[in-house]
mmCIF file of C-alpha atoms in Angstrom:
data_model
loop_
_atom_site.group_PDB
_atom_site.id
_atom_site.type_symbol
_atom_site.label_atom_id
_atom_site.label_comp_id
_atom_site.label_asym_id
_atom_site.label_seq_id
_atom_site.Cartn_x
_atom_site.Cartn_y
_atom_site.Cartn_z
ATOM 1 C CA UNK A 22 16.668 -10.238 -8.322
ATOM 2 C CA UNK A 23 15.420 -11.983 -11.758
ATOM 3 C CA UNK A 24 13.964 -8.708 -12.579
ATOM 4 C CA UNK A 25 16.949 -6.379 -11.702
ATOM 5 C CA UNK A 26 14.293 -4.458 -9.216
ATOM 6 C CA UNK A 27 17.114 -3.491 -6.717
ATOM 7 C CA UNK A 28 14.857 -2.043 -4.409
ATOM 8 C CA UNK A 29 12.165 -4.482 -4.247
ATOM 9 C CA UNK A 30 15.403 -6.762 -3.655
ATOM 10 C CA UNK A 31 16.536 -4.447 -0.840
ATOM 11 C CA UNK A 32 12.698 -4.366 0.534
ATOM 12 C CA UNK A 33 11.651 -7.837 0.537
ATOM 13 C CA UNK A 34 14.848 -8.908 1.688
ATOM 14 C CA UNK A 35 14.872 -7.410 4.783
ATOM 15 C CA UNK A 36 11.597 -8.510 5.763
ATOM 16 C CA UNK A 37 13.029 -11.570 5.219
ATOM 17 C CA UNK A 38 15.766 -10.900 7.277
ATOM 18 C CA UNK A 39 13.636 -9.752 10.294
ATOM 19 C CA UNK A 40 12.418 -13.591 10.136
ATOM 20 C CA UNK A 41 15.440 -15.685 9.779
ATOM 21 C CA UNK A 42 18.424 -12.677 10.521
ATOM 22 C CA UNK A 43 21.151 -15.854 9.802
ATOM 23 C CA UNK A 44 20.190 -16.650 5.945
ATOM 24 C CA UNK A 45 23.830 -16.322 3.803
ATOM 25 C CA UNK A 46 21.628 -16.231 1.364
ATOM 26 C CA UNK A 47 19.110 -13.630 1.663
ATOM 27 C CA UNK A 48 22.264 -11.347 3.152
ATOM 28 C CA UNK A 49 23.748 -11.795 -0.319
ATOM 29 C CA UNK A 50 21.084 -11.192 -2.428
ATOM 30 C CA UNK A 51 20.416 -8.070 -0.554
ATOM 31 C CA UNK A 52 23.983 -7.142 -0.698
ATOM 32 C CA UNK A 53 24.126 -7.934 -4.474
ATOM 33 C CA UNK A 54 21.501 -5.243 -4.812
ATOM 34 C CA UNK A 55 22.739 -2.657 -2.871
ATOM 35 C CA UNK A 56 26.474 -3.177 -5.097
ATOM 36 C CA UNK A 57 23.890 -2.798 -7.634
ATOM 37 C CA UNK A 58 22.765 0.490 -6.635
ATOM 38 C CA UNK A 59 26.120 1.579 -5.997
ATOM 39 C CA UNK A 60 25.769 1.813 -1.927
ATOM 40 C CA UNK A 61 29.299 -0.010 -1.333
ATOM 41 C CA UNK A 62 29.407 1.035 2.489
ATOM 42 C CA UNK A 63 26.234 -0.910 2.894
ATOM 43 C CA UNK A 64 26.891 -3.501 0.678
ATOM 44 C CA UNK A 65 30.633 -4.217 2.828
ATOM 45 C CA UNK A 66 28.336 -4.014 5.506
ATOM 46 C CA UNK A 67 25.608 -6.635 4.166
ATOM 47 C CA UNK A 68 27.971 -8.888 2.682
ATOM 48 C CA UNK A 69 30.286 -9.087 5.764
ATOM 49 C CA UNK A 70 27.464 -10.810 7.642
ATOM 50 C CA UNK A 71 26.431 -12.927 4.554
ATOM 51 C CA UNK A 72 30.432 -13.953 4.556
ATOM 52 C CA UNK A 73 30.998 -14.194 8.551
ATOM 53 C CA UNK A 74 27.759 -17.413 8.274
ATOM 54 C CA UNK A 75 29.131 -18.810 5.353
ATOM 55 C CA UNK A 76 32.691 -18.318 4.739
ATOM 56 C CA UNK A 77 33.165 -19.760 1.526
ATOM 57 C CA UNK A 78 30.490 -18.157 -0.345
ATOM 58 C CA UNK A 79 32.254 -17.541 -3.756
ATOM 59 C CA UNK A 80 29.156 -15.013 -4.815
ATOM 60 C CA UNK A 81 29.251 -13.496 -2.124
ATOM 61 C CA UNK A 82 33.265 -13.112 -1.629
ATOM 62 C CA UNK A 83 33.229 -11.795 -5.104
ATOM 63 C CA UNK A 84 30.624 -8.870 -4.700
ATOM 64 C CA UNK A 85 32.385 -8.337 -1.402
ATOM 65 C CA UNK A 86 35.480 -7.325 -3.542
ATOM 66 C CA UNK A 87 33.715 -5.394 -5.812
ATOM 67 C CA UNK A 88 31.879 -3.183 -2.670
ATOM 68 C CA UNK A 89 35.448 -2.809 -1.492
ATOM 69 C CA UNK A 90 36.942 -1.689 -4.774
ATOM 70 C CA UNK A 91 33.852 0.508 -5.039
ATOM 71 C CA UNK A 92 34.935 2.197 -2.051
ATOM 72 C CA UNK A 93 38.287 2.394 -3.086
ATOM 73 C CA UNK A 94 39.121 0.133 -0.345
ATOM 74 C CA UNK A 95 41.982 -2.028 -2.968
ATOM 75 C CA UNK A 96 43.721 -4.013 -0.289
ATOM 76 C CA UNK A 97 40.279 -5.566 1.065
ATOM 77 C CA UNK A 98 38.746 -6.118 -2.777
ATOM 78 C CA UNK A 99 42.005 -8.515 -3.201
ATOM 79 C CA UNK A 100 41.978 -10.388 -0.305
ATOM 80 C CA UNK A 101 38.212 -10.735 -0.845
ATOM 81 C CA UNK A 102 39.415 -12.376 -4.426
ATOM 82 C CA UNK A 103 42.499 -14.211 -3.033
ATOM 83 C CA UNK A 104 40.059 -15.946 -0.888
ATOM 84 C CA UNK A 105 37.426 -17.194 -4.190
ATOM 85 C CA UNK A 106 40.963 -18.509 -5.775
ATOM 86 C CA UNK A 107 41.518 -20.064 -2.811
ATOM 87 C CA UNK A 108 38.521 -21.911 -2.984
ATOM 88 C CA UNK A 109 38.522 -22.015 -6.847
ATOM 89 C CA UNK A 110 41.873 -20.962 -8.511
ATOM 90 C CA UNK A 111 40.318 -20.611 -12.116
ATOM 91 C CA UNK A 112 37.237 -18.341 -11.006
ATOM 92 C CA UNK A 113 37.330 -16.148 -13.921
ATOM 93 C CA UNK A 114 36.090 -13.067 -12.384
ATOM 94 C CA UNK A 115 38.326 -13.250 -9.608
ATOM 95 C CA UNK A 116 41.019 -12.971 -11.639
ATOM 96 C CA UNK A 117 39.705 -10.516 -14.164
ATOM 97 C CA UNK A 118 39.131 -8.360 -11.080
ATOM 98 C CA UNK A 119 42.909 -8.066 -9.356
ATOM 99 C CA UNK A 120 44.340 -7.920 -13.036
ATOM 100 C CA UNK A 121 41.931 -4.465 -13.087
ATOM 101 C CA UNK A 122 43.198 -3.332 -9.587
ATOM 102 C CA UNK A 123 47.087 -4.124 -10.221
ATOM 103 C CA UNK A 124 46.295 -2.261 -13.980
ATOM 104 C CA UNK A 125 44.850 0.686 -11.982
ATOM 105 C CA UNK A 126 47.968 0.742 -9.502
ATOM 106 C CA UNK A 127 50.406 0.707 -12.932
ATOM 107 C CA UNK A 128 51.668 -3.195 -11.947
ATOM 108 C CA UNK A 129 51.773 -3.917 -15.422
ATOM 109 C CA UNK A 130 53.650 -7.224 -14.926
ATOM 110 C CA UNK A 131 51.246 -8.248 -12.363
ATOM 111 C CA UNK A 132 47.797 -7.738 -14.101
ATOM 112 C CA UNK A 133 48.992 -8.981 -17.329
ATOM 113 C CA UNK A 134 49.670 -12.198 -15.053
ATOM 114 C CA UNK A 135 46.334 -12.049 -14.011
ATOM 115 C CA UNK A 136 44.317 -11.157 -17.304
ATOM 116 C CA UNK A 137 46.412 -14.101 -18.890
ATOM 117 C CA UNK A 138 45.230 -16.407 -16.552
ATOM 118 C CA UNK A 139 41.437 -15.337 -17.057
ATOM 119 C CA UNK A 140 41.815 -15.831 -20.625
ATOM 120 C CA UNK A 141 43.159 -19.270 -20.326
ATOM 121 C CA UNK A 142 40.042 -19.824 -17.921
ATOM 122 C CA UNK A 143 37.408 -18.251 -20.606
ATOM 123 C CA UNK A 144 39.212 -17.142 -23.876
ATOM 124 C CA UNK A 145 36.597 -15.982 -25.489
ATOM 125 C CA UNK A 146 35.872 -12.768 -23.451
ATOM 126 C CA UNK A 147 36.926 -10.001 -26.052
ATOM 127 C CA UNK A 148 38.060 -7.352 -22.990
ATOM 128 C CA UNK A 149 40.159 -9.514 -21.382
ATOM 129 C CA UNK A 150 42.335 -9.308 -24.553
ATOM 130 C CA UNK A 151 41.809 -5.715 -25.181
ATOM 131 C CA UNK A 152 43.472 -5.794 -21.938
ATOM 132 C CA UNK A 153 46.377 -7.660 -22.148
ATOM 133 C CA UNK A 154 46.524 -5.689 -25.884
ATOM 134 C CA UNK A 155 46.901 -1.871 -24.183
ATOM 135 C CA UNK A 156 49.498 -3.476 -21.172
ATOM 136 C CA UNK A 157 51.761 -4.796 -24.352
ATOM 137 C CA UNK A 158 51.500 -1.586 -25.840
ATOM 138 C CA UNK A 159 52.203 -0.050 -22.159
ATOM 139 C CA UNK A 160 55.332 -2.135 -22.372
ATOM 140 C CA UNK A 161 56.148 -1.353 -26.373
ATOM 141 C CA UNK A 162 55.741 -5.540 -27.143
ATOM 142 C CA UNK A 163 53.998 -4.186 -30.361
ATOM 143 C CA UNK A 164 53.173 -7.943 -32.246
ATOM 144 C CA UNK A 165 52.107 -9.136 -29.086
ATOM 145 C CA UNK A 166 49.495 -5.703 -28.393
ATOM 146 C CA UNK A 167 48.485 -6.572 -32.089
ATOM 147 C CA UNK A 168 47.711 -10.723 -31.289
ATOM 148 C CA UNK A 169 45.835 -9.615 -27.960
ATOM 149 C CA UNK A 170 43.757 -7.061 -29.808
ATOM 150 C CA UNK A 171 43.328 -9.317 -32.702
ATOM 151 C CA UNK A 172 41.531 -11.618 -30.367
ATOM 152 C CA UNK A 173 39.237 -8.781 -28.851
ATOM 153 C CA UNK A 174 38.182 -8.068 -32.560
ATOM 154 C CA UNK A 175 37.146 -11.071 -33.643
ATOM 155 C CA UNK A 176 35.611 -11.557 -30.264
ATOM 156 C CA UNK A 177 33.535 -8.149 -30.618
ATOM 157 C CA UNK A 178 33.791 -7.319 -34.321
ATOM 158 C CA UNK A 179 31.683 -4.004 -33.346
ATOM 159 C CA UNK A 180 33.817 -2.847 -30.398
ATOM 160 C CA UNK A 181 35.320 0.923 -31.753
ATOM 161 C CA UNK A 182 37.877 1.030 -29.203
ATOM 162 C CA UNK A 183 39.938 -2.274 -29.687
ATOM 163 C CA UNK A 184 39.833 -1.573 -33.489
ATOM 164 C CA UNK A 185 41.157 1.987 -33.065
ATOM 165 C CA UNK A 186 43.908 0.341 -30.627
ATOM 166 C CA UNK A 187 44.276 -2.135 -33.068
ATOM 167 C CA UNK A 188 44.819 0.181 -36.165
ATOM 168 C CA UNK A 189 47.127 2.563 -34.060
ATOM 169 C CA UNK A 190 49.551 -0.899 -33.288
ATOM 170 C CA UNK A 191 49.627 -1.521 -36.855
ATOM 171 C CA UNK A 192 49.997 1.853 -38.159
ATOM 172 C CA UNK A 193 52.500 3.730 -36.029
ATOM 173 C CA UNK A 194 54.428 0.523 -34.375
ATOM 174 C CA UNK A 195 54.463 -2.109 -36.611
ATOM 175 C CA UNK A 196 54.426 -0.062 -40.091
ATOM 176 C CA UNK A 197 51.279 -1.629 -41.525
ATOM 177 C CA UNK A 198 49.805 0.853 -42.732
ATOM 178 C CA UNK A 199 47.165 -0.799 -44.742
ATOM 179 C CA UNK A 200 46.060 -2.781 -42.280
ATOM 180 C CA UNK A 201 45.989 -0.536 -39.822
ATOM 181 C CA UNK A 202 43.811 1.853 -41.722
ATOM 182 C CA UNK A 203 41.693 -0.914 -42.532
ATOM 183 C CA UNK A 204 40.567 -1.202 -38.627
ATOM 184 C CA UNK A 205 41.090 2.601 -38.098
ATOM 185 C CA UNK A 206 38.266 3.319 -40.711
ATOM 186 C CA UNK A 207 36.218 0.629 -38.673
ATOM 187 C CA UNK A 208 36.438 2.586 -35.683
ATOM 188 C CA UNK A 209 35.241 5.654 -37.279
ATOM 189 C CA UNK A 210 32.440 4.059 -38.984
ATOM 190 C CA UNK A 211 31.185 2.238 -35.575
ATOM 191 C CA UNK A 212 31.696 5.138 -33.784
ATOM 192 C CA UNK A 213 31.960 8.387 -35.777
ATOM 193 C CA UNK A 214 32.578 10.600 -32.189
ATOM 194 C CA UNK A 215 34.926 8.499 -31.015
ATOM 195 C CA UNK A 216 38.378 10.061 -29.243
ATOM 196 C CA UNK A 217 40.672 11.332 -31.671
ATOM 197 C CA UNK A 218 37.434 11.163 -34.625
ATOM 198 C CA UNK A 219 39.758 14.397 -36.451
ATOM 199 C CA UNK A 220 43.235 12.918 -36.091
ATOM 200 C CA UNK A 221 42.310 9.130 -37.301
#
């Protein structure tokens, strides 16, 4: 698992397995690698177990979810992460992941909810704010899209995307120009191929 060697996880853990078939915790990491390897229908499969002998298993709850999203499966990923809050109500990942899944099904109001709360829980991850920067923008809040993607910036001065976001806020909603050709030039000279390279 240390190693990222999915199949060596997959491998070793079931000979595991065939010795002690109840073990939570060789089910997850097993499951873990499959999610890994992007087999969700076996990694539902494997983590169902891992989650039916120990219920509360945040890890394994959480990777559940994922599987489920992976599958496309949105209505089991959240209960899967309405269980973790249950457990833990400012699991950061948890939250991170239904504010992704309401984004995806255009709930604007309810993943902003959601990504705000993951940012109170661990401000300083940069996408979480890119995040709640594009669902302002979504909405037309422009000096809120510019304080979220502010704070993805200086969180990841070397992420193209949220200083292209950035330098669109300021330049076409909030009439900054300057500034928003200062982080527009950023963006091209980070990432000179990036979408919209001519127009910028």
């Amino acid at each position: 698992d240390k190693l990222n060697n999915w199949d060596g996880v997959i491998g070793e853990g079931q000979r595991a397995v065939a010795l002690n078939p109840h073990s939570a915790r060789i089910l997850s990491y097993i499951g873990r690698a499959y999610l890994e390897k992007r087999e969700f229908q076996k990694a539902v499969e494997t983590l169902t177990k891992a989650t039916d002998a120990y219920p509360n298993g945040m890890n394994m709850l959480t990777n559940l979810g994922a599987a489920y999203a992976g599958l496309g499966d949105f209505d089991r990923a959240l209960k899967a992460y309405e269980k973790v809050l249950s457990i833990k109500p400012d699991h950061f990942k948890s939250l991170y992941n239904i504010g992704n899944i309401y984004l995806g099904r255009k709930n604007l109001d309810g993943a902003l909810v959601e990504f705000q709360k993951a940012a109170q829980v661990d401000p300083k991850q940069s996408q979480v704010h890119f995040n709640i920067g594009l669902i302002y923008v979504e909405k037309k809040i422009y000096p809120e899209a510019a304080a979220a993607l502010e704070k993805a910036v200086d969180l990841n001065p070397r992420w193209a995307l949220a200083h292209k976001n950035l330098g669109v806020v300021y330049f076409q909603y909030l009439g900054k120009m300057k500034e928003g050709m200062v982080h527009l030039k950023k963006a091209l000279e980070l990432n000179p191929d990036i979408e919209e390279a001519e127009k910028i």
